Amino acid sequence: MVSNVTYLANVVHPVQLGILISIYFFYTGLSAGSFVLSSLGTVFGIQKYKPIAKAGVIMAVALLAIAPLHLIGDLEQPQRFYTLFFRLNPRSAISYGTFLLTLYPLNSLIYGWFLFRRDFATGAQELTGLRRRLYKFLSFGKTDLSAAALAKDAKIAKFLGTLGVPLALLVHGYTGFILADIQARALWHTGLMPLIFLMSAMVSGTGLLILVLMFSQRFLSPERAITPERKSLLLDIAQLMLWFIVVDATLMIIDFIMLYFANTAGHAAAQLFLYGSHRTMFLGVEAGLGLLLPFIITLLPKTKKSLGWIGFASVLTLIGVIAMRINFVIGGQQLPLSGDTLNPYTADPKHLMMIGIFALLEISILYLTFRFLPVYGLPQEKVQTKLQHPAVFRQ
Amino acid sequence: MTEKKRRWAMVIDLRKCVGCNACTVSCKIENNVPEGVYRTWVKEIEKGDYPQVTRFRLPRLCNHCDNAPCLAACPVQATYRTEDGAILIDYDHCIGCKYCMAACPYDARFINPVRKTAEKCTFCYHRVEEGLLPACVTTCVGGARVFGNINDPESLVAKLVANNPVQVLKPEMNTQPYVFYIGADQNIMGARYDNLEKGE
């Protein structure tokens, strides 16, 4: 190829799938990650992870309830979104994604209900006030607390959880395929893409789970404290995160080695991220802050035993994975297809506002569910206050 | 021998293109294309160092591929293929997800800022159905653009493709484009990455 070529006239092709889509990938990743962690105790039978099963499933459902709003918000014709359900194209990743995005949260919701039913039923009988009414309603009249009924719950939860794990993997794997199917974009078109998305989902899912557990156990659990058992479990989850980071980083390194030795466009993508203008976002934020630093924190004997450091590492993984989504979604489209400069991208203020609103909504949902649902069992004061409680006399 | 089905195609003979952009303008007028977006445009490059310099032009439009990535990408079947091979968009069903725009290796698609759906060149299907030629073809001053049924051996497009060395854009993408170029310089047909590698 000759080098002395100057572009005189061409049409600008701005990046189309922008920040909303990147953040959508971030939410689905968090959801899939927390579901898999929830299933470690219930499906894979690892006893020490049983206490986080409920927290994990609440996060999985709450995050996936908000995630698709980003997709609908990004449509140019949002009022036509429902046509995705019946005007199908079996060759389009979005088309089967529509059904995965519907089935997965429904399955998680029912799975979660079977995890919670015992507490709902007990609470409906033993608690007072608002919680009693709420739990009575949420138990849907299924208040049988016999050993047989509870065993049946566990069995159904295990079945739904077993179904949920492949669904969670598919939901996030399909988001990888949305990008990987596109041959035109050199950065996206690799079989590693679904795996990279899955592993970064596990990293960020673990990160958020640690943060949510820390906050909710300290301020919203009946004990209002991170007990020694809880602390040791949190540190244990942080060690899981360490291994997710190792696998994620390995996949990323493989991907970039492959890109480096790929065709012109692939090589240009590798150059752009390793030496070009995206270097800071990729090497600095995504790899350095998001993977390397949390790796060191969870590795060093001193920091890996400190909740403060682990919390800090978790925040870093979230920042790193957001950067990863932005780098891949937007960066992948910035690589020109017909021009000689990067395709420009400017975030639409309307989209930024939507992201803010959805994030507030998400935080509120998480706060309310952890505040009012028996994620960590029922409040302790239930029995002894039964007689003195004014609500009892009123009834 | 059974008669083959009609398949619309375009040949662009770059030896005759003067880069006047009459096609760009006529397309905008014919199809009411809003400001800032283009169904067809002309890329222009300069190759070489003074005094050995040549200017090359490449009129661009949708390739109406046989194996169209946009057709596979569209989740609501708003993008469809007519019997004679043209790829069209049903504007009443497009949800504007922009996935087709990510999938097209040719930057052929854009969002119409007024209609809020995906849009691209249609080979002026509304004109072709009436027996007219696409607007860009009728207006081309040098006669560089030729349109017709490539499966009809008597048509000019079939003859030009048969008797000339022709190129298509990015054949490695396996899209099987139906816009053929005669005399296209390799340096203008795809993207150039040397500016990016300089760290721009």
Coordinates of C-alpha atoms in Angstrom, one line a residue:
Chain A
M1 CA 0.0 0.0 0.0
V2 CA 1.3 3.4 -0.9
S3 CA 1.7 5.8 2.0
N4 CA 1.3 9.2 0.3
V5 CA -2.5 9.2 0.1
T6 CA -4.5 12.2 1.2
Y7 CA -8.3 12.1 1.7
L8 CA -9.9 15.2 0.2
A9 CA -13.6 14.5 0.5
N10 CA -15.7 12.0 2.4
V11 CA -18.8 11.8 4.4
V12 CA -18.6 11.7 8.2
H13 CA -20.1 8.6 9.8
P14 CA -20.7 9.3 13.5
V15 CA -20.8 6.4 16.0
Q16 CA -24.3 5.1 16.3
L17 CA -24.4 2.7 19.2
G18 CA -23.3 4.9 22.1
I19 CA -23.2 5.3 25.8
L20 CA -26.7 3.9 26.5
I21 CA -25.8 0.6 24.8
S22 CA -22.4 0.5 26.7
I23 CA -24.2 1.0 30.1
Y24 CA -26.9 -1.6 29.1
F25 CA -24.1 -4.1 28.6
F26 CA -22.8 -3.1 32.1
Y27 CA -26.1 -3.8 33.7
T28 CA -26.7 -7.2 32.1
G29 CA -23.2 -8.2 33.1
L30 CA -23.8 -7.2 36.7
S31 CA -27.1 -9.2 36.6
A32 CA -25.6 -12.3 35.1
G33 CA -22.6 -12.1 37.5
S34 CA -24.7 -11.8 40.6
F35 CA -27.0 -14.6 39.5
V36 CA -24.2 -17.0 39.0
L37 CA -22.9 -16.1 42.5
S38 CA -26.3 -16.7 43.9
S39 CA -26.4 -20.1 42.4
L40 CA -23.1 -21.2 43.9
G41 CA -24.9 -22.2 47.1
T42 CA -28.3 -23.3 45.8
V43 CA -27.4 -25.1 42.6
F44 CA -23.7 -26.1 43.1
G45 CA -24.3 -26.9 46.8
I46 CA -21.3 -25.0 48.1
Q47 CA -22.6 -24.4 51.7
K48 CA -20.6 -21.3 52.5
Y49 CA -22.2 -19.3 49.7
K50 CA -25.8 -20.1 50.8
P51 CA -26.1 -16.8 52.8
I52 CA -25.5 -14.7 49.6
A53 CA -28.1 -16.6 47.5
K54 CA -30.9 -14.3 48.2
A55 CA -28.9 -11.1 47.9
G56 CA -27.5 -12.4 44.5
V57 CA -31.0 -13.1 43.1
I58 CA -32.4 -9.8 44.2
M59 CA -29.6 -8.0 42.4
A60 CA -30.0 -10.2 39.3
V61 CA -33.7 -9.3 39.0
A62 CA -33.4 -5.7 40.0
L63 CA -30.6 -5.1 37.5
L64 CA -32.2 -6.9 34.7
A65 CA -35.5 -5.0 35.3
I66 CA -33.7 -1.7 34.5
A67 CA -31.2 -2.9 31.9
P68 CA -33.6 -3.1 28.9
L69 CA -34.8 0.4 29.5
H70 CA -31.5 1.5 28.2
L71 CA -32.1 -0.4 25.0
I72 CA -35.5 1.1 24.6
G73 CA -34.2 4.5 25.4
D74 CA -31.7 4.2 22.6
L75 CA -34.2 3.3 19.9
E76 CA -35.1 6.0 17.5
Q77 CA -38.7 4.7 17.5
P78 CA -39.1 3.6 21.2
Q79 CA -42.8 3.2 20.9
R80 CA -42.3 0.4 18.4
F81 CA -40.2 -1.8 20.8
Y82 CA -42.9 -4.3 21.3
T83 CA -42.7 -5.4 17.7
L84 CA -39.4 -7.2 18.6
F85 CA -41.6 -9.9 20.1
F86 CA -43.4 -11.0 17.0
R87 CA -41.5 -9.6 14.0
L88 CA -38.6 -12.1 14.4
N89 CA -35.4 -12.5 12.5
P90 CA -33.7 -15.8 13.6
R91 CA -30.4 -14.5 12.2
S92 CA -30.4 -11.4 14.4
A93 CA -28.8 -11.6 17.8
I94 CA -31.2 -8.9 19.0
S95 CA -34.1 -11.0 18.0
Y96 CA -33.3 -13.9 20.3
G97 CA -31.9 -11.6 22.9
T98 CA -35.4 -10.1 23.3
F99 CA -36.7 -13.5 24.5
L100 CA -33.7 -14.1 26.7
L101 CA -34.1 -10.7 28.3
T102 CA -37.7 -11.7 29.1
L103 CA -37.3 -15.3 30.2
Y104 CA -34.2 -14.8 32.4
P105 CA -35.6 -12.2 34.8
L106 CA -38.9 -14.1 35.0
N107 CA -37.1 -17.3 35.9
S108 CA -34.9 -15.5 38.4
L109 CA -38.0 -13.9 39.9
I110 CA -39.7 -17.3 40.5
Y111 CA -36.4 -18.8 41.7
G112 CA -36.1 -16.0 44.1
W113 CA -39.6 -16.4 45.4
F114 CA -38.9 -20.0 46.3
L115 CA -35.8 -18.9 48.2
F116 CA -37.8 -16.3 50.1
R117 CA -41.1 -18.3 50.7
R118 CA -40.1 -19.7 54.0
D119 CA -39.3 -16.2 55.4
F120 CA -42.5 -14.7 53.9
A121 CA -44.6 -17.5 55.5
T122 CA -42.9 -17.2 58.9
G123 CA -43.0 -13.4 58.8
A124 CA -46.7 -13.4 57.9
Q125 CA -47.3 -15.3 61.1
E126 CA -44.8 -13.8 63.5
L127 CA -44.2 -10.2 62.5
T128 CA -46.3 -7.2 62.9
G129 CA -47.3 -4.0 61.0
L130 CA -46.2 -3.3 57.5
R131 CA -43.8 -6.2 57.1
R132 CA -46.5 -8.6 58.2
R133 CA -48.9 -7.4 55.6
L134 CA -46.2 -7.3 52.9
Y135 CA -44.9 -10.8 53.6
K136 CA -48.5 -12.1 53.8
F137 CA -49.2 -10.7 50.4
L138 CA -45.8 -11.9 49.0
S139 CA -46.3 -15.4 50.3
F140 CA -49.4 -15.6 48.0
G141 CA -51.2 -17.8 50.6
K142 CA -48.5 -20.5 50.5
T143 CA -47.8 -20.6 54.2
D144 CA -47.1 -24.3 54.7
L145 CA -43.9 -24.5 56.9
S146 CA -43.7 -28.2 57.2
A147 CA -40.4 -29.9 56.6
A148 CA -41.8 -31.6 53.5
A149 CA -43.0 -28.2 52.0
L150 CA -39.6 -26.6 52.8
A151 CA -37.7 -29.5 51.1
K152 CA -40.0 -29.1 48.1
D153 CA -39.1 -25.4 48.0
A154 CA -35.4 -26.1 48.0
K155 CA -35.9 -28.7 45.3
I156 CA -37.8 -26.3 43.0
A157 CA -35.3 -23.5 43.7
K158 CA -32.5 -25.8 42.8
F159 CA -34.3 -26.7 39.5
L160 CA -35.0 -23.1 38.6
G161 CA -31.5 -22.1 39.6
T162 CA -30.1 -24.8 37.4
L163 CA -32.2 -23.5 34.6
G164 CA -31.2 -19.9 35.5
V165 CA -27.4 -20.5 35.2
P166 CA -27.4 -21.3 31.5
L167 CA -30.0 -18.6 31.0
A168 CA -27.8 -16.0 32.8
L169 CA -24.8 -17.2 30.7
L170 CA -26.9 -17.0 27.5
V171 CA -28.2 -13.5 28.4
H172 CA -24.7 -12.2 28.7
G173 CA -23.2 -14.5 26.1
Y174 CA -25.8 -13.1 23.6
T175 CA -24.7 -9.6 24.3
G176 CA -21.2 -10.7 23.3
F177 CA -22.7 -12.2 20.1
I178 CA -24.4 -8.9 19.3
L179 CA -20.9 -7.5 18.8
A180 CA -19.1 -10.7 17.6
D181 CA -21.7 -11.3 14.8
I182 CA -20.7 -8.1 13.1
Q183 CA -17.9 -9.0 10.7
A184 CA -17.6 -5.4 9.6
R185 CA -16.1 -4.2 12.9
A186 CA -12.6 -5.6 13.4
L187 CA -12.6 -5.1 17.2
W188 CA -15.9 -7.0 17.7
H189 CA -15.6 -9.9 15.3
T190 CA -14.0 -12.6 17.4
G191 CA -15.2 -15.7 19.0
L192 CA -13.6 -14.5 22.3
M193 CA -16.1 -11.7 22.6
P194 CA -18.9 -13.6 24.4
L195 CA -16.4 -15.1 26.7
I196 CA -14.8 -11.7 27.4
F197 CA -18.2 -10.3 28.2
L198 CA -19.0 -13.2 30.4
M199 CA -15.8 -13.0 32.4
S200 CA -16.0 -9.2 32.8
A201 CA -19.6 -9.8 33.9
M202 CA -18.4 -12.1 36.6
V203 CA -15.7 -9.5 37.7
S204 CA -18.2 -6.6 37.9
G205 CA -21.0 -8.8 39.3
T206 CA -18.7 -9.9 42.2
G207 CA -17.6 -6.3 42.7
L208 CA -21.1 -5.0 43.0
L209 CA -22.2 -7.9 45.1
I210 CA -19.4 -7.2 47.6
L211 CA -20.4 -3.5 47.8
V212 CA -24.1 -4.3 48.2
L213 CA -23.4 -6.9 50.8
M214 CA -21.2 -4.6 52.8
F215 CA -23.7 -1.8 52.8
S216 CA -26.8 -3.8 53.4
Q217 CA -25.3 -6.0 56.1
R218 CA -24.0 -2.9 57.9
F219 CA -27.2 -0.8 57.6
L220 CA -30.2 -2.9 56.6
S221 CA -29.7 -6.4 58.1
P222 CA -31.5 -7.2 61.4
E223 CA -28.0 -7.3 63.1
R224 CA -27.0 -4.0 61.6
A225 CA -23.4 -5.3 61.5
I226 CA -20.8 -7.1 59.4
T227 CA -20.4 -10.1 61.8
P228 CA -17.1 -12.1 61.7
E229 CA -18.8 -14.8 59.7
R230 CA -20.0 -12.3 57.2
K231 CA -16.6 -10.7 57.0
S232 CA -14.9 -14.0 56.3
L233 CA -17.5 -14.7 53.5
L234 CA -16.9 -11.2 52.0
L235 CA -13.1 -11.9 52.0
D236 CA -13.8 -15.3 50.4
I237 CA -15.9 -13.7 47.6
A238 CA -13.1 -11.2 47.1
Q239 CA -10.8 -14.2 46.4
L240 CA -13.3 -15.4 43.8
M241 CA -13.1 -12.0 42.3
L242 CA -9.3 -12.4 42.1
W243 CA -9.7 -15.5 39.9
F244 CA -12.4 -13.9 37.7
I245 CA -9.9 -11.0 37.2
V246 CA -7.2 -13.5 36.2
V247 CA -9.4 -15.2 33.7
D248 CA -10.8 -11.9 32.3
A249 CA -7.3 -10.5 31.9
T250 CA -6.1 -13.6 30.2
L251 CA -8.9 -13.5 27.7
M252 CA -8.2 -9.8 27.0
I253 CA -4.5 -10.5 26.5
I254 CA -5.3 -13.4 24.1
D255 CA -7.7 -11.1 22.2
F256 CA -5.2 -8.4 21.8
I257 CA -2.4 -10.7 20.7
M258 CA -4.8 -12.1 18.1
L259 CA -5.7 -8.6 17.0
Y260 CA -2.1 -7.5 16.7
F261 CA -1.5 -10.3 14.2
A262 CA -4.8 -9.9 12.4
N263 CA -5.6 -8.1 9.1
T264 CA -5.2 -4.4 8.5
A265 CA -8.3 -3.4 10.4
G266 CA -7.7 -5.7 13.4
H267 CA -4.1 -4.5 13.6
A268 CA -5.3 -0.9 13.5
A269 CA -7.7 -1.7 16.4
A270 CA -4.8 -3.1 18.5
Q271 CA -2.7 -0.1 17.6
L272 CA -5.4 2.3 18.6
F273 CA -5.9 0.7 22.0
L274 CA -2.3 0.0 22.8
Y275 CA -0.5 3.0 21.3
G276 CA -3.2 5.4 20.0
S277 CA -5.7 7.8 21.4
H278 CA -7.6 5.1 23.3
R279 CA -4.5 4.1 25.2
T280 CA -5.5 5.9 28.5
M281 CA -9.0 4.5 28.5
F282 CA -7.8 1.0 27.7
L283 CA -4.5 0.5 29.4
G284 CA -5.0 3.1 32.1
V285 CA -8.6 2.8 33.2
E286 CA -9.8 -0.6 31.9
A287 CA -6.7 -2.7 32.5
G288 CA -4.8 -0.7 35.1
L289 CA -7.5 0.6 37.4
G290 CA -10.1 -2.0 36.6
L291 CA -8.0 -5.2 36.6
L292 CA -4.4 -4.8 37.7
L293 CA -5.0 -2.7 40.9
P294 CA -7.9 -4.9 42.2
F295 CA -5.8 -7.9 41.4
I296 CA -2.9 -6.6 43.5
I297 CA -5.3 -5.6 46.3
T298 CA -6.9 -9.0 46.5
L299 CA -3.6 -10.7 46.2
L300 CA -1.4 -9.0 48.9
P301 CA -1.8 -10.6 52.3
K302 CA -2.3 -7.3 54.1
T303 CA -4.9 -5.7 51.8
K304 CA -6.9 -8.9 51.0
K305 CA -7.9 -9.2 54.7
S306 CA -9.1 -5.6 54.9
L307 CA -12.8 -4.9 54.2
G308 CA -11.9 -1.3 53.3
W309 CA -9.4 -2.3 50.7
I310 CA -11.7 -5.0 49.3
G311 CA -14.5 -2.4 49.0
F312 CA -12.1 -0.1 47.2
A313 CA -11.1 -2.9 44.8
S314 CA -14.7 -3.6 44.1
V315 CA -15.4 0.0 43.2
L316 CA -12.3 -0.1 40.9
T317 CA -13.6 -3.3 39.1
L318 CA -16.9 -1.5 38.4
I319 CA -15.1 1.5 37.0
G320 CA -12.9 -0.8 34.9
V321 CA -15.8 -2.8 33.5
I322 CA -17.8 0.4 32.6
A323 CA -14.6 1.6 30.8
M324 CA -14.4 -1.8 29.1
R325 CA -18.0 -1.6 27.8
I326 CA -17.4 1.9 26.5
N327 CA -14.1 1.0 24.9
F328 CA -15.5 -2.0 23.1
V329 CA -18.9 -0.6 22.0
I330 CA -17.9 2.9 21.1
G331 CA -14.2 2.3 20.3
G332 CA -15.2 -0.6 18.0
Q333 CA -17.3 1.7 15.9
Q334 CA -14.8 4.6 15.9
L335 CA -12.5 2.6 13.8
P336 CA -13.2 3.9 10.3
L337 CA -14.8 1.6 7.6
S338 CA -14.5 4.0 4.7
G339 CA -12.6 7.0 6.0
D340 CA -9.1 7.8 7.2
T341 CA -9.9 9.3 10.7
L342 CA -11.7 8.0 13.7
N343 CA -15.5 8.2 13.5
P344 CA -16.6 10.9 15.9
Y345 CA -18.8 10.3 18.9
T346 CA -20.5 12.8 21.1
A347 CA -22.8 11.6 23.9
D348 CA -26.3 12.9 23.5
P349 CA -27.3 14.9 26.7
K350 CA -30.7 13.2 26.6
H351 CA -29.0 9.8 26.8
L352 CA -26.8 10.9 29.7
M353 CA -29.9 12.1 31.5
M354 CA -31.6 8.8 30.9
I355 CA -28.6 6.9 32.3
G356 CA -28.8 9.1 35.4
I357 CA -32.5 8.5 35.9
F358 CA -32.2 4.8 35.4
A359 CA -29.2 4.6 37.8
L360 CA -31.3 6.4 40.5
L361 CA -34.2 4.1 39.9
E362 CA -31.9 1.1 40.2
I363 CA -30.4 2.3 43.5
S364 CA -33.9 3.0 44.9
I365 CA -35.1 -0.5 43.9
L366 CA -32.0 -2.1 45.5
Y367 CA -32.4 0.0 48.6
L368 CA -36.1 -0.8 49.0
T369 CA -35.8 -4.5 48.4
F370 CA -32.9 -4.9 50.8
R371 CA -34.7 -2.7 53.3
F372 CA -38.0 -4.5 53.3
L373 CA -37.4 -8.1 52.1
P374 CA -36.0 -10.7 54.5
V375 CA -32.6 -11.0 52.7
Y376 CA -30.8 -11.7 55.9
G377 CA -33.7 -13.4 57.7
L378 CA -36.4 -11.9 59.8
P379 CA -36.0 -9.1 62.4
Q380 CA -35.1 -10.6 65.8
E381 CA -37.5 -8.7 68.1
K382 CA -40.5 -10.5 66.6
V383 CA -41.6 -12.8 69.5
Q384 CA -40.8 -11.0 72.7
T385 CA -42.6 -7.8 71.6
K386 CA -45.7 -9.6 70.5
L387 CA -47.7 -8.8 73.6
Q388 CA -46.6 -5.3 74.2
H389 CA -46.8 -4.2 70.6
P390 CA -49.7 -1.7 70.2
A391 CA -50.5 -3.2 66.8
V392 CA -51.6 -6.4 68.5
F393 CA -54.2 -4.6 70.6
R394 CA -55.5 -2.7 67.7
Q395 CA -56.3 -5.9 65.8
Chain B
M1 CA -32.1 -22.6 -20.8
T2 CA -34.4 -21.1 -18.3
E3 CA -34.4 -17.3 -18.1
K4 CA -32.7 -16.1 -15.0
K5 CA -34.5 -13.8 -12.5
R6 CA -34.0 -10.1 -12.9
R7 CA -31.2 -8.7 -10.7
W8 CA -30.6 -5.0 -10.5
A9 CA -27.0 -3.9 -10.5
M10 CA -24.9 -0.8 -11.0
V11 CA -21.6 -0.4 -12.8
I12 CA -19.6 2.8 -12.0
D13 CA -16.9 3.4 -14.6
L14 CA -14.4 5.6 -12.8
R15 CA -12.6 6.4 -16.0
K16 CA -15.6 8.6 -16.8
C17 CA -16.3 10.1 -13.3
V18 CA -15.3 13.7 -13.1
G19 CA -16.2 14.1 -9.4
C20 CA -18.9 16.8 -10.1
N21 CA -21.2 15.4 -7.3
A22 CA -24.3 15.8 -9.5
C23 CA -25.3 12.3 -8.4
T24 CA -25.1 13.4 -4.7
V25 CA -27.3 16.4 -5.4
S26 CA -29.8 14.7 -7.6
C27 CA -30.2 11.9 -5.0
K28 CA -30.9 14.4 -2.3
I29 CA -33.5 16.1 -4.4
E30 CA -35.1 12.9 -5.7
N31 CA -35.3 11.2 -2.3
N32 CA -35.8 14.2 -0.1
V33 CA -32.7 13.4 2.0
P34 CA -32.2 15.8 4.9
E35 CA -29.1 18.0 5.6
G36 CA -26.0 16.3 6.8
V37 CA -26.8 12.7 5.6
Y38 CA -26.2 11.1 2.2
R39 CA -27.6 8.1 0.3
T40 CA -24.8 8.5 -2.2
W41 CA -21.6 10.6 -2.0
V42 CA -18.3 10.8 -3.8
K43 CA -15.1 10.1 -2.0
E44 CA -12.0 11.9 -3.2
I45 CA -8.3 11.2 -2.6
E46 CA -5.0 12.4 -3.9
K47 CA -2.3 9.9 -4.4
G48 CA 1.4 10.6 -4.8
D49 CA 3.8 13.6 -4.3
Y50 CA 4.1 16.6 -6.6
P51 CA 4.7 16.4 -9.5
Q52 CA 3.5 12.8 -9.7
V53 CA 0.0 13.3 -8.3
T54 CA -3.3 11.8 -9.3
R55 CA -6.8 12.5 -8.0
F56 CA -9.2 9.6 -7.6
R57 CA -12.9 9.6 -7.0
L58 CA -15.2 6.9 -5.8
P59 CA -19.0 7.4 -5.9
R60 CA -20.5 5.5 -3.0
L61 CA -23.9 4.1 -2.4
C62 CA -25.6 0.9 -0.9
N63 CA -24.1 -2.2 -2.6
H64 CA -27.4 -4.1 -2.4
C65 CA -25.4 -7.1 -1.4
D66 CA -26.5 -10.7 -2.1
N67 CA -25.4 -11.6 1.3
A68 CA -26.3 -8.5 3.1
P69 CA -25.2 -8.1 6.8
C70 CA -27.9 -5.5 7.4
L71 CA -30.6 -8.0 6.4
A72 CA -29.2 -10.5 8.9
A73 CA -28.9 -7.9 11.6
C74 CA -32.4 -6.3 11.5
P75 CA -34.3 -7.7 14.5
V76 CA -37.8 -6.8 13.2
Q77 CA -37.5 -7.7 9.5
A78 CA -37.8 -4.0 8.5
T79 CA -34.9 -4.5 6.1
Y80 CA -36.0 -6.8 3.3
R81 CA -35.0 -7.8 -0.2
T82 CA -37.2 -7.4 -3.3
E83 CA -37.5 -10.1 -5.9
D84 CA -35.0 -8.3 -8.1
G85 CA -32.3 -8.1 -5.5
A86 CA -32.6 -4.6 -4.1
I87 CA -32.4 -4.2 -0.3
L88 CA -35.1 -1.9 1.0
I89 CA -36.2 -0.7 4.4
D90 CA -39.8 -0.7 5.6
Y91 CA -39.9 2.7 7.4
D92 CA -43.2 1.8 9.1
H93 CA -41.6 -1.1 10.9
C94 CA -38.0 0.1 11.5
I95 CA -37.5 0.6 15.3
G96 CA -34.3 2.6 14.9
C97 CA -32.1 0.2 16.8
K98 CA -29.1 1.1 14.5
Y99 CA -27.8 -2.4 14.6
C100 CA -27.9 -2.5 10.8
M101 CA -25.7 0.6 10.7
A102 CA -23.1 -1.2 12.9
A103 CA -23.4 -4.3 10.6
C104 CA -22.9 -2.6 7.3
P105 CA -19.2 -2.7 6.3
Y106 CA -19.8 0.1 3.8
D107 CA -21.2 3.0 6.0
A108 CA -24.1 3.0 3.6
R109 CA -26.8 3.5 6.2
F110 CA -27.7 6.5 8.4
I111 CA -30.6 7.6 10.6
N112 CA -32.9 10.0 8.9
P113 CA -33.0 12.9 11.4
V114 CA -36.6 13.8 10.3
R115 CA -38.2 10.4 10.0
K116 CA -36.1 8.8 12.8
T117 CA -35.6 5.5 11.0
A118 CA -32.6 3.9 9.3
E119 CA -32.3 4.9 5.6
K120 CA -30.0 4.2 2.7
C121 CA -29.9 4.1 -1.1
T122 CA -32.8 2.2 -2.6
F123 CA -31.5 2.1 -6.3
C124 CA -34.4 4.6 -6.6
Y125 CA -36.8 1.7 -6.5
H126 CA -39.8 3.9 -6.9
R127 CA -38.4 5.2 -10.2
V128 CA -37.1 1.8 -11.4
E129 CA -40.6 0.2 -10.9
E130 CA -42.0 2.9 -13.3
G131 CA -39.4 2.0 -15.9
L132 CA -37.1 5.0 -15.1
L133 CA -33.5 4.9 -14.2
P134 CA -32.2 5.9 -10.7
A135 CA -31.8 9.7 -10.3
C136 CA -28.0 9.5 -10.0
V137 CA -27.7 7.5 -13.3
T138 CA -29.8 9.9 -15.3
T139 CA -27.9 12.9 -14.0
C140 CA -24.4 11.6 -14.3
V141 CA -22.7 14.0 -16.8
G142 CA -19.9 11.6 -17.8
G143 CA -22.2 8.6 -18.1
A144 CA -20.1 6.9 -15.5
R145 CA -23.0 5.3 -13.7
V146 CA -24.8 2.5 -15.5
F147 CA -27.8 0.7 -14.1
G148 CA -29.6 -2.5 -15.3
N149 CA -30.4 -6.1 -15.0
I150 CA -27.2 -8.0 -14.7
N151 CA -28.9 -11.3 -15.5
D152 CA -29.9 -10.0 -18.9
P153 CA -26.8 -10.7 -21.2
E154 CA -27.9 -7.9 -23.5
S155 CA -27.9 -5.2 -20.8
L156 CA -25.1 -2.7 -20.7
V157 CA -24.3 -3.6 -17.1
A158 CA -23.9 -7.3 -18.0
K159 CA -21.6 -6.4 -20.9
L160 CA -19.5 -4.0 -18.9
V161 CA -19.0 -6.5 -16.1
A162 CA -18.2 -9.3 -18.5
N163 CA -15.7 -7.3 -20.6
N164 CA -13.9 -5.2 -18.1
P165 CA -11.8 -5.8 -15.0
V166 CA -14.2 -4.9 -12.3
Q167 CA -13.9 -4.6 -8.5
V168 CA -16.3 -4.6 -5.7
L169 CA -15.8 -3.0 -2.2
K170 CA -14.4 -5.3 0.5
P171 CA -14.9 -8.6 -1.3
E172 CA -13.3 -10.3 1.8
M173 CA -16.5 -9.5 3.8
N174 CA -18.3 -12.1 1.7
T175 CA -21.2 -9.7 1.2
Q176 CA -21.3 -10.2 -2.6
P177 CA -22.0 -6.6 -3.6
Y178 CA -23.9 -5.6 -6.8
V179 CA -22.2 -2.3 -7.4
F180 CA -19.2 -2.9 -9.6
Y181 CA -16.4 -0.4 -10.2
I182 CA -14.2 -0.1 -13.3
G183 CA -10.8 1.4 -12.7
A184 CA -11.0 1.8 -8.9
D185 CA -7.8 2.5 -7.1
Q186 CA -7.3 0.2 -4.1
N187 CA -6.3 3.1 -1.9
I188 CA -9.8 4.7 -2.0
M189 CA -11.9 1.6 -1.7
G190 CA -11.6 0.8 2.0
A191 CA -10.5 2.7 5.1
R192 CA -7.0 4.0 5.7
Y193 CA -5.5 3.5 9.1
D194 CA -2.1 5.1 8.7
N195 CA -3.3 8.4 10.3
L196 CA -4.6 6.5 13.3
E197 CA -1.3 4.7 13.8
K198 CA 0.5 7.9 13.8
G199 CA -1.5 8.5 17.0
E200 CA -3.9 11.0 15.6

